[in-house]
Short mmCIF file of C-alpha atoms in Angstrom, two decimals:
data_model
loop_
_atom_site.label_atom_id
_atom_site.label_comp_id
_atom_site.label_asym_id
_atom_site.label_seq_id
_atom_site.Cartn_x
_atom_site.Cartn_y
_atom_site.Cartn_z
CA MET A 11 -0.65 32.97 -7.56
CA VAL A 12 -3.99 34.68 -8.04
CA LEU A 13 -3.93 33.82 -11.72
CA LEU A 14 -3.20 30.25 -10.87
CA LEU A 15 -6.17 29.96 -8.51
CA VAL A 16 -8.49 31.54 -11.04
CA ALA A 17 -7.30 29.15 -13.70
CA LEU A 18 -7.91 26.17 -11.46
CA THR A 19 -11.37 27.39 -10.52
CA ALA A 20 -12.20 27.66 -14.18
CA ALA A 21 -10.85 24.17 -14.69
CA ALA A 22 -13.26 22.75 -12.15
CA CYS A 23 -16.15 23.90 -14.31
CA ASP A 24 -14.56 22.91 -17.56
CA PRO A 25 -15.35 19.37 -18.72
CA SER A 26 -11.93 19.11 -20.28
CA ASP A 27 -10.43 19.65 -16.82
CA GLU A 28 -7.51 21.47 -18.26
CA SER A 29 -6.11 24.67 -16.93
CA ALA A 30 -3.31 26.96 -17.88
CA PRO A 31 -1.88 28.64 -14.85
CA GLU A 32 0.40 31.57 -15.09
CA ASN A 33 3.84 31.52 -16.53
CA ARG A 34 6.27 32.03 -13.73
CA SER A 35 9.50 33.56 -14.69
CA GLU A 36 10.96 35.13 -11.59
CA GLY A 37 13.74 33.32 -9.78
CA SER A 38 17.38 32.75 -10.00
CA ALA A 39 17.44 30.01 -12.64
CA THR A 40 15.56 31.86 -15.30
CA SER A 41 14.67 35.35 -16.37
CA PRO A 42 11.33 37.08 -16.97
CA GLU A 43 11.97 37.26 -20.72
CA ILE A 44 11.93 33.50 -21.05
CA GLU A 45 8.46 32.21 -21.74
CA GLN A 46 7.60 29.15 -19.69
CA ALA A 47 5.39 26.26 -20.74
CA ARG A 48 1.79 26.52 -19.61
CA TRP A 49 0.75 24.26 -16.79
CA LYS A 50 -1.80 21.66 -17.79
CA VAL A 51 -3.52 20.54 -14.62
CA THR A 52 -6.25 17.91 -14.67
CA THR A 53 -8.29 16.87 -11.67
CA ARG A 54 -10.33 13.70 -11.43
CA ILE A 55 -11.96 11.38 -8.98
CA ALA A 56 -9.75 8.43 -8.09
CA PRO A 57 -11.07 4.97 -9.02
CA GLY A 58 -13.30 3.27 -6.48
CA HIS A 59 -16.16 5.78 -6.42
CA ASN A 60 -17.77 5.62 -9.83
CA LYS A 61 -21.37 6.16 -8.80
CA LEU A 62 -21.13 9.76 -7.69
CA GLY A 63 -23.62 12.36 -8.85
CA LYS A 64 -22.48 15.30 -10.94
CA LYS A 65 -22.75 17.79 -8.07
CA ARG A 66 -20.82 15.56 -5.71
CA ARG A 67 -18.12 14.99 -8.34
CA LEU A 68 -17.73 18.73 -8.80
CA ARG A 69 -17.56 19.26 -5.06
CA VAL A 70 -14.92 16.59 -4.64
CA ARG A 71 -12.86 17.91 -7.53
CA LYS A 72 -12.96 21.37 -6.03
CA ARG A 73 -11.28 19.91 -2.96
CA ALA A 74 -8.41 18.88 -5.22
CA MET A 75 -7.80 22.40 -6.48
CA PRO A 76 -5.36 23.38 -3.72
CA ILE A 77 -3.24 20.41 -4.79
CA GLY A 78 -2.76 22.01 -8.20
CA ASP A 79 -1.60 25.09 -6.37
CA LEU A 80 0.81 23.03 -4.28
CA VAL A 81 2.22 21.20 -7.28
CA ALA A 82 2.76 24.39 -9.23
CA GLU A 83 4.47 26.09 -6.30
CA VAL A 84 6.78 23.15 -5.61
CA TYR A 85 7.73 22.62 -9.24
CA ASP A 86 8.16 26.26 -10.09
CA THR A 87 10.58 26.35 -7.20
CA LEU A 88 12.44 23.18 -8.17
CA PHE A 89 12.94 24.30 -11.75
CA LEU A 90 12.81 28.08 -11.76
CA SER A 91 13.83 29.20 -8.27
CA PRO A 92 15.92 26.39 -6.83
CA ASP A 93 17.42 28.70 -4.23
CA ARG A 94 14.00 28.78 -2.52
CA LYS A 95 13.67 24.98 -2.67
CA LYS A 96 14.31 24.30 1.00
CA ALA A 97 11.66 26.65 2.35
CA VAL A 98 8.95 25.65 -0.11
CA VAL A 99 9.51 21.91 0.19
CA LYS A 100 9.57 22.11 3.97
CA ALA A 101 6.25 23.94 3.94
CA ARG A 102 4.53 21.57 1.53
CA PHE A 103 5.93 18.15 2.54
CA LEU A 104 5.85 16.29 5.83
CA PRO A 105 9.22 16.77 7.57
CA ALA A 106 10.80 13.36 6.85
CA THR A 107 9.54 13.45 3.26
CA ALA A 108 10.88 16.98 2.79
CA ARG A 109 14.29 15.92 4.04
CA ALA A 110 14.26 13.00 1.60
CA LEU A 111 13.34 15.18 -1.37
CA LEU A 112 15.98 17.73 -0.48
CA ARG A 113 18.56 14.95 -0.53
CA THR A 114 17.70 14.22 -4.17
CA LYS A 115 18.73 16.19 -7.21
CA ALA A 116 15.16 16.72 -8.36
CA GLY A 117 14.77 19.89 -10.41
CA VAL A 118 17.70 21.98 -11.54
CA ALA A 119 20.89 22.98 -9.76
CA THR A 120 21.04 26.33 -8.00
CA ASP A 121 23.67 27.55 -10.47
CA ALA A 122 21.55 26.72 -13.50
CA SER A 123 20.49 29.63 -15.67
CA ASP A 124 18.21 30.44 -18.58
CA VAL A 125 15.89 27.60 -17.57
CA LYS A 126 12.93 27.22 -19.84
CA THR A 127 10.20 24.74 -19.08
CA LEU A 128 8.99 23.00 -22.23
CA LYS A 129 6.21 20.95 -20.71
CA ARG A 130 4.43 21.06 -17.36
CA THR A 131 1.56 18.73 -16.58
CA ALA A 132 -0.12 17.48 -13.43
CA ASP A 133 -2.78 14.78 -13.28
CA ILE A 134 -4.41 14.89 -9.87
CA ALA A 135 -6.73 12.17 -8.57
CA ILE A 136 -8.53 12.60 -5.27
CA ASP A 137 -10.18 9.95 -3.14
CA ALA A 138 -13.87 10.78 -3.13
CA GLY A 139 -14.61 8.67 -0.07
CA THR A 140 -12.65 10.82 2.35
CA THR A 141 -11.38 13.75 0.21
CA ARG A 142 -8.33 13.46 2.43
CA ALA A 143 -6.04 11.49 0.14
CA ALA A 144 -4.84 12.23 -3.35
CA VAL A 145 -2.13 11.41 -5.80
CA ALA A 146 -0.56 13.66 -8.40
CA ARG A 147 1.40 12.57 -11.44
CA VAL A 148 3.66 15.41 -12.48
CA THR A 149 5.69 15.69 -15.66
CA VAL A 150 8.11 18.49 -16.38
CA LYS A 151 10.47 18.90 -19.30
CA ALA A 152 12.94 21.75 -19.08
CA LYS A 153 16.10 23.01 -20.71
CA GLY A 154 18.72 25.40 -19.45
CA THR A 155 22.38 26.18 -19.10
CA ARG A 156 24.86 25.33 -16.44
CA GLY A 157 28.22 27.00 -16.87
CA THR A 158 28.99 26.63 -20.53
CA LYS A 159 26.93 23.48 -21.00
CA SER A 160 23.29 23.28 -21.96
CA PHE A 161 21.02 20.57 -20.61
CA ILE A 162 17.56 19.11 -21.05
CA VAL A 163 15.83 17.40 -18.15
CA MET A 164 12.82 15.04 -18.19
CA HIS A 165 11.15 14.77 -14.82
CA ASP A 166 8.34 12.36 -13.94
CA ALA A 167 7.01 12.22 -10.40
CA ARG A 168 4.25 10.77 -8.32
CA LEU A 169 3.28 12.64 -5.22
CA TRP A 170 1.02 11.02 -2.65
CA LEU A 171 -0.78 13.58 -0.56
CA GLU A 172 -2.83 13.60 2.57
CA LYS A 173 -4.76 16.34 4.27
CA VAL A 174 -2.99 16.89 7.56
CA ARG A 175 -4.58 19.35 9.99
CA GLY A 176 -6.55 20.94 7.17
CA ARG A 177 -3.63 21.38 4.77
CA TRP A 178 -2.52 19.18 1.92
CA LYS A 179 0.92 17.72 2.50
CA VAL A 180 3.05 15.42 0.39
CA ILE A 181 3.55 12.29 2.47
CA ALA A 182 5.43 10.22 -0.09
CA PHE A 183 6.94 10.65 -3.50
CA ARG A 184 8.59 8.85 -6.30
CA VAL A 185 10.73 10.87 -8.65
CA ASP A 186 12.33 9.74 -11.88
CA GLN A 187 14.53 12.26 -13.55
CA GLU A 188 16.76 11.73 -16.49
CA PRO A 189 18.96 14.05 -18.38
CA ALA A 190 17.66 13.95 -21.91
CA LYS A 191 20.78 15.63 -23.10
CA MET B 3 19.04 6.57 -23.00
CA ILE B 4 20.44 6.14 -19.56
CA LYS B 5 17.75 6.43 -17.03
CA ARG B 6 18.64 7.85 -13.68
CA THR B 7 16.31 7.31 -10.87
CA VAL B 8 16.76 10.23 -8.60
CA ALA B 9 14.79 8.97 -5.69
CA LEU B 10 12.26 6.62 -4.33
CA PHE B 11 11.13 7.42 -0.88
CA LEU B 12 8.17 6.63 1.20
CA PHE B 13 7.22 8.31 4.34
CA VAL B 14 7.30 5.11 6.24
CA ALA B 15 8.79 6.73 9.29
CA SER B 16 5.34 7.79 10.33
CA VAL B 17 4.14 4.23 10.14
CA ALA B 18 7.21 2.93 11.87
CA ALA B 19 7.04 5.58 14.53
CA GLY B 20 3.31 5.12 14.82
CA VAL B 21 0.46 7.48 14.17
CA PRO B 22 -2.12 8.64 16.69
CA LEU B 23 -4.19 5.82 18.01
CA ILE B 24 -7.90 6.01 18.16
CA GLY B 25 -9.43 5.07 21.43
CA SER B 26 -11.58 2.03 21.07
CA HIS B 27 -10.99 -1.54 20.05
CA THR B 28 -14.54 -2.61 19.44
CA THR B 29 -13.84 -4.74 16.39
CA PRO B 30 -15.54 -8.11 16.84
CA ALA B 31 -13.38 -11.11 17.58
CA SER B 32 -14.24 -12.72 14.29
CA GLY B 33 -16.76 -12.62 11.53
CA GLN B 34 -17.42 -13.32 7.93
CA GLY B 35 -16.14 -10.01 6.59
CA VAL B 36 -12.75 -8.35 6.93
CA THR B 37 -11.54 -6.89 10.21
CA ILE B 38 -8.30 -5.06 10.86
CA GLY B 39 -6.84 -4.06 14.19
CA ARG B 40 -3.81 -3.30 16.25
CA VAL B 41 -2.37 -6.11 18.29
CA HIS B 42 -1.38 -3.94 21.23
CA ASP B 43 -3.14 -0.93 22.72
CA GLY B 44 -0.77 1.98 22.76
CA PHE B 45 1.99 -0.01 21.15
CA GLN B 46 4.05 1.73 18.52
CA PRO B 47 5.69 -0.48 15.92
CA ALA B 48 9.43 -0.95 16.15
CA LYS B 49 11.20 1.41 13.79
CA GLY B 50 12.20 -0.23 10.56
CA LYS B 51 10.00 -3.33 10.55
CA ILE B 52 6.28 -3.98 10.48
CA PHE B 53 4.69 -7.35 11.19
CA VAL B 54 1.10 -8.18 10.38
CA LEU B 55 -0.81 -11.28 11.40
CA VAL B 56 -3.02 -12.41 8.52
CA ILE B 57 -5.87 -14.73 9.49
CA GLY B 58 -8.40 -16.51 7.33
CA ASN B 59 -11.26 -17.80 9.46
CA ASP B 60 -13.96 -20.37 8.83
CA ALA B 61 -16.87 -18.23 10.06
CA ARG B 62 -20.07 -19.12 8.27
CA GLU B 63 -23.80 -18.96 8.75
CA GLY B 64 -24.58 -20.25 12.21
CA ASN B 65 -21.28 -19.33 13.83
CA PRO B 66 -20.40 -15.88 12.52
CA ASP B 67 -18.56 -14.79 15.65
CA ARG B 68 -16.87 -17.94 16.95
CA SER B 69 -14.58 -19.36 14.34
CA ARG B 70 -11.29 -21.14 13.95
CA ALA B 71 -8.37 -20.00 11.85
CA ASP B 72 -7.96 -21.87 8.58
CA ALA B 73 -5.16 -19.60 7.40
CA ILE B 74 -2.45 -18.21 9.67
CA HIS B 75 0.40 -16.10 8.32
CA ILE B 76 2.81 -13.49 9.59
CA ALA B 77 3.65 -10.93 6.89
CA GLY B 78 6.65 -8.73 7.54
CA ILE B 79 8.16 -5.72 5.80
CA ASN B 80 11.53 -4.17 6.46
CA THR B 81 10.84 -0.51 5.74
CA LYS B 82 14.51 0.24 5.13
CA THR B 83 15.32 -2.52 2.66
CA MET B 84 11.74 -2.86 1.36
CA LYS B 85 12.17 -6.62 1.57
CA GLY B 86 9.79 -8.82 3.38
CA GLY B 87 8.36 -12.22 3.94
CA ILE B 88 5.34 -14.32 4.64
CA LEU B 89 5.68 -16.99 7.29
CA ASN B 90 2.97 -19.63 7.07
CA PHE B 91 1.71 -21.76 9.95
CA PRO B 92 -0.30 -24.96 9.38
CA ARG B 93 -3.53 -24.68 11.30
CA ASP B 94 -2.92 -27.98 13.12
CA SER B 95 0.37 -26.79 14.62
CA TRP B 96 0.49 -27.92 18.26
CA VAL B 97 1.54 -24.95 20.38
CA PRO B 98 1.12 -23.51 23.88
CA ILE B 99 -1.87 -21.15 23.95
CA PRO B 100 -1.61 -18.60 26.79
CA GLY B 101 -4.18 -19.43 29.48
CA HIS B 102 -5.43 -22.50 27.64
CA GLY B 103 -2.66 -25.08 27.93
CA SER B 104 -1.52 -26.56 24.63
CA GLY B 105 -3.68 -26.98 21.59
CA LYS B 106 -3.91 -26.60 17.86
CA ILE B 107 -2.92 -23.08 16.92
CA ASN B 108 -6.24 -22.45 15.15
CA GLU B 109 -8.11 -22.91 18.43
CA ALA B 110 -6.51 -19.74 19.80
CA LEU B 111 -8.84 -17.72 17.57
CA TYR B 112 -11.86 -19.59 18.92
CA ASP B 113 -10.68 -19.20 22.51
CA GLY B 114 -9.73 -15.55 22.51
CA GLY B 115 -10.03 -13.94 19.11
CA PRO B 116 -7.24 -12.41 17.00
CA ARG B 117 -5.42 -10.99 19.99
CA LEU B 118 -5.00 -14.38 21.66
CA LEU B 119 -3.86 -15.86 18.37
CA ALA B 120 -1.39 -12.97 18.06
CA GLU B 121 -0.17 -13.51 21.62
CA THR B 122 0.23 -17.23 20.90
CA LEU B 123 2.34 -16.49 17.83
CA GLU B 124 4.36 -13.82 19.61
CA ASN B 125 5.26 -16.33 22.31
CA GLN B 126 6.06 -18.93 19.69
CA THR B 127 8.22 -16.74 17.46
CA GLY B 128 9.44 -13.85 19.59
CA ILE B 129 8.18 -11.51 16.88
CA ARG B 130 6.31 -8.46 18.09
CA LEU B 131 3.21 -8.18 15.90
CA ASP B 132 1.83 -4.76 15.02
CA TYR B 133 -1.47 -5.40 13.25
CA TRP B 134 -3.85 -8.21 12.53
CA VAL B 135 -6.05 -8.63 9.48
CA MET B 136 -8.79 -11.24 9.57
CA VAL B 137 -10.77 -12.31 6.54
CA GLY B 138 -13.91 -14.46 6.48
CA PHE B 139 -15.31 -16.23 3.44
CA GLN B 140 -17.67 -13.41 2.49
CA GLY B 141 -15.06 -10.72 3.02
CA PHE B 142 -12.64 -12.63 0.83
CA LEU B 143 -15.24 -13.01 -1.92
CA ASN B 144 -16.07 -9.30 -1.76
CA VAL B 145 -12.46 -8.15 -1.91
CA ILE B 146 -11.44 -10.44 -4.76
CA GLY B 147 -14.64 -9.50 -6.60
CA ASP B 148 -13.94 -5.79 -6.19
CA ILE B 149 -10.40 -6.07 -7.53
CA LYS B 150 -11.72 -8.19 -10.40
CA GLY B 151 -9.83 -11.35 -9.64
CA VAL B 152 -6.20 -12.29 -9.33
CA GLU B 153 -3.93 -13.81 -11.95
CA TYR B 154 -2.47 -17.06 -10.69
CA LYS B 155 -0.64 -20.07 -12.07
CA VAL B 156 -2.53 -23.15 -10.92
CA PRO B 157 0.09 -25.93 -10.81
CA PHE B 158 -2.19 -28.80 -11.88
CA PRO B 159 -5.91 -29.44 -12.38
CA ILE B 160 -7.75 -29.22 -9.07
CA TYR B 161 -11.09 -30.87 -8.46
CA ASP B 162 -12.34 -30.81 -4.89
CA PRO B 163 -16.15 -30.93 -5.04
CA THR B 164 -16.71 -32.15 -1.49
CA GLY B 165 -14.19 -29.91 0.26
CA SER B 166 -13.50 -26.40 -0.95
CA GLY B 167 -15.55 -26.74 -4.13
CA ALA B 168 -12.48 -25.90 -6.25
CA ASN B 169 -12.67 -26.97 -9.88
CA LEU B 170 -9.72 -25.45 -11.73
CA ASP B 171 -7.72 -26.17 -14.84
CA ALA B 172 -3.95 -26.02 -14.70
CA GLY B 173 -2.11 -22.96 -15.95
CA VAL B 174 -2.02 -19.20 -15.65
CA GLN B 175 -5.50 -17.78 -15.33
CA ARG B 176 -7.45 -15.02 -13.71
CA LEU B 177 -9.13 -16.50 -10.67
CA GLY B 178 -12.40 -14.82 -9.84
CA ALA B 179 -13.82 -14.61 -6.34
CA ARG B 180 -15.31 -18.13 -6.10
CA ASN B 181 -12.35 -19.86 -7.73
CA SER B 182 -9.89 -17.91 -5.58
CA LEU B 183 -11.72 -18.96 -2.43
CA GLY B 184 -11.84 -22.54 -3.65
CA PHE B 185 -8.12 -22.50 -4.35
CA VAL B 186 -7.01 -21.04 -1.01
CA ARG B 187 -9.29 -23.42 0.88
CA THR B 188 -8.49 -26.67 -0.87
CA ARG B 189 -6.22 -29.14 0.87
CA HIS B 190 -7.49 -32.50 -0.40
CA SER B 191 -5.94 -31.81 -3.80
CA PHE B 192 -2.40 -31.55 -2.43
CA PRO B 193 -0.13 -34.35 -1.24
CA ASN B 194 0.77 -32.62 2.03
CA GLY B 195 -2.77 -31.43 2.72
CA ASP B 196 -2.88 -28.47 5.06
CA ILE B 197 0.87 -27.85 4.89
CA ASP B 198 0.64 -27.31 1.13
CA ARG B 199 -2.52 -25.29 1.56
CA THR B 200 -0.86 -22.81 3.91
CA SER B 201 2.02 -22.44 1.46
CA ASN B 202 -0.46 -21.85 -1.39
CA GLN B 203 -2.18 -19.19 0.66
CA GLY B 204 1.16 -17.39 1.00
CA LYS B 205 1.64 -17.61 -2.77
CA PHE B 206 -1.85 -16.25 -3.29
CA LEU B 207 -1.04 -13.26 -1.05
CA LEU B 208 1.97 -12.61 -3.27
CA ALA B 209 -0.24 -12.81 -6.36
CA MET B 210 -2.47 -10.16 -4.77
CA LEU B 211 0.59 -8.00 -4.10
CA LYS B 212 1.60 -8.38 -7.75
CA LYS B 213 -1.87 -7.31 -8.84
CA LEU B 214 -1.80 -4.30 -6.51
CA ARG B 215 1.58 -3.20 -7.85
CA SER B 216 0.68 -3.63 -11.49
CA SER B 217 -2.53 -1.65 -11.13
CA VAL B 218 -0.85 1.14 -9.15
CA SER B 219 2.01 1.20 -11.63
CA ARG B 220 -0.49 1.76 -14.46
CA ASP B 221 -2.27 4.49 -12.56
CA PRO B 222 -1.09 5.57 -9.09
CA ALA B 223 -4.66 6.57 -8.26
CA GLU B 224 -5.63 2.88 -8.42
CA LEU B 225 -4.33 2.71 -4.85
CA MET B 226 -7.47 4.60 -3.84
CA ARG B 227 -9.61 1.83 -5.32
CA TRP B 228 -7.87 -0.72 -3.12
CA ILE B 229 -8.26 1.50 -0.07
CA SER B 230 -11.88 2.10 -0.95
CA THR B 231 -12.46 -1.65 -1.33
CA THR B 232 -10.86 -2.23 2.05
CA ARG B 233 -12.94 0.49 3.66
CA GLN B 234 -16.16 -0.83 2.16
CA ASN B 235 -15.52 -4.41 3.18
CA ALA B 236 -13.63 -4.04 6.42
CA ARG B 237 -14.23 -3.05 9.99
CA PHE B 238 -11.09 -1.55 11.45
CA ASP B 239 -9.78 0.52 14.27
CA LEU B 240 -6.97 2.18 12.33
CA SER B 241 -7.13 5.79 11.30
CA PHE B 242 -7.57 6.50 7.60
CA GLY B 243 -4.06 7.99 7.47
CA GLU B 244 -2.56 4.85 8.93
CA LEU B 245 -4.37 2.67 6.42
CA TYR B 246 -3.30 4.95 3.56
CA ARG B 247 0.35 4.85 4.58
CA LEU B 248 0.34 1.09 5.09
CA ALA B 249 -1.19 0.66 1.64
CA LEU B 250 1.42 2.98 0.16
CA LEU B 251 4.15 1.05 1.89
CA THR B 252 2.84 -2.21 0.50
CA THR B 253 2.96 -0.93 -3.07
CA GLN B 254 6.69 -0.37 -2.71
CA VAL B 255 7.49 -3.99 -1.94
CA ARG B 256 8.35 -6.15 -4.94
CA PRO B 257 6.86 -9.66 -4.83
CA GLY B 258 10.29 -11.01 -5.76
CA ASP B 259 11.67 -9.49 -2.57
CA VAL B 260 9.13 -11.29 -0.41
CA LYS B 261 10.01 -14.79 0.74
CA ASN B 262 7.17 -17.26 1.19
CA VAL B 263 8.20 -19.70 3.91
CA THR B 264 6.20 -22.36 5.74
CA VAL B 265 7.44 -23.33 9.17
CA PRO B 266 9.06 -26.77 9.11
CA VAL B 267 6.86 -29.35 10.81
CA SER B 268 6.60 -33.05 11.52
CA ILE B 269 3.32 -34.94 11.50
CA GLY B 270 2.08 -36.62 14.69
CA SER B 271 -0.88 -36.99 16.96
CA VAL B 272 -1.99 -35.93 20.42
CA GLY B 273 -4.59 -38.34 21.73
CA ALA B 274 -6.99 -38.89 18.88
CA ALA B 275 -6.18 -35.58 17.24
CA SER B 276 -3.79 -35.51 14.33
CA VAL B 277 -1.50 -32.53 14.66
CA VAL B 278 1.79 -31.17 13.37
CA PHE B 279 4.74 -30.31 15.57
CA ILE B 280 6.79 -27.27 14.65
CA SER B 281 10.41 -28.29 14.23
CA PRO B 282 13.04 -26.70 16.51
CA SER B 283 14.79 -25.51 13.33
CA ALA B 284 11.97 -22.98 12.98
CA ASN B 285 13.74 -20.95 15.67
CA ASN B 286 16.37 -19.92 13.13
CA ILE B 287 13.63 -18.72 10.80
CA TYR B 288 11.96 -16.73 13.58
CA GLN B 289 15.26 -15.15 14.53
CA ARG B 290 16.02 -14.14 10.94
CA PHE B 291 12.50 -12.80 10.46
CA ARG B 292 12.73 -10.76 13.68
CA ARG B 293 16.11 -9.35 12.73
CA THR B 294 15.66 -8.66 9.03
CA GLY B 295 11.92 -8.63 8.37
CA SER B 296 12.39 -11.55 5.98
CA PRO B 297 12.21 -15.22 7.09
#
């Protein structure tokens, strides 16, 4: 987690806005030997506030950094540690939204193994007017094994977030997931 | 490749169950900009359906705060089925106005602002309204300008220099702010005058919904632009969170799932005033709208 925060802080100062958080490999669906794809997290100001000064833009984008943290935690859980899914989703989503996500089959099954993420990206846009609303577009491609069968999953999601009592929470989501194989 | 949509879910429960109210309702009764408010103090919307009164007023220089309603619509969304409807009322509809006898429905706005107009419509339809949105000429111009126009299929050439000022060719085109205002205001160009105009206004609202969805589909962050436009041009007594969730909810409704219905009317007169009488068959539409969120 520390590595992740450092990477995101560096990203805020980097014009390319790209970061490469840690590779997470602990969890029941994978093993530490499997190298995971690097997270590519971009943060930007959402459309509607184009006339911001450089300092203000940086300040606003810094406010979006915890969202990168949230996204990485949620997705690392969904794909690499699905047995922890319930606790993490409940902590990061509003209650009704968490219940809805837990009813879906987003991520991998708890009995999946040898999961390797091939691609992990998050494009985060924050509303500069309030810095209380944001949207994240998340893409994950992963492969793994379930029983004797191997699988590849393509996952594309939009998470709408709002700052609720000082903490970012996912208030709505749209998830498209397709088995590529 | 078979695509499997795992889920589409919106946290509409919070909207349906209501979010914390803020204390004051100081929004002016009318004006040339955009104003948004709750119809009832302390009222929480019924779970599953949201109804919004959409008003276009004729406020202009000289009478910015006392205006009549030129456009009157109830927009509804069923948050479970994500289907909805727009119910259009001709402005000359002759209806009982609480505390003011009977009159043209557009006078309710002049007599008591959006809340009296909402109360009038609630009595007429039996639909419990949750919010009202009122747009004046300038507010309309600002909003359409900010979203860079709306694509619309104009059914035939429209030339109305003395009325709305509309001067449009037929066909699909991007209507900018002035042309959009001209189109939604014109009634002389249509055979059924104000009845056609109110129906056109409903269609224009659907064109705006289509534009919202296409821009958010391209980039989900575009929703923030729409919210920002609303915040810059509107005076409202909703919390930011409430506005955000309503906007999110709106993006999930497909224009094809929204019916555009004008109440059935017959033309008549009361004294020297020419009015329209809402047909008793409208009761079936109200009932359906109340029950399903779609008229």
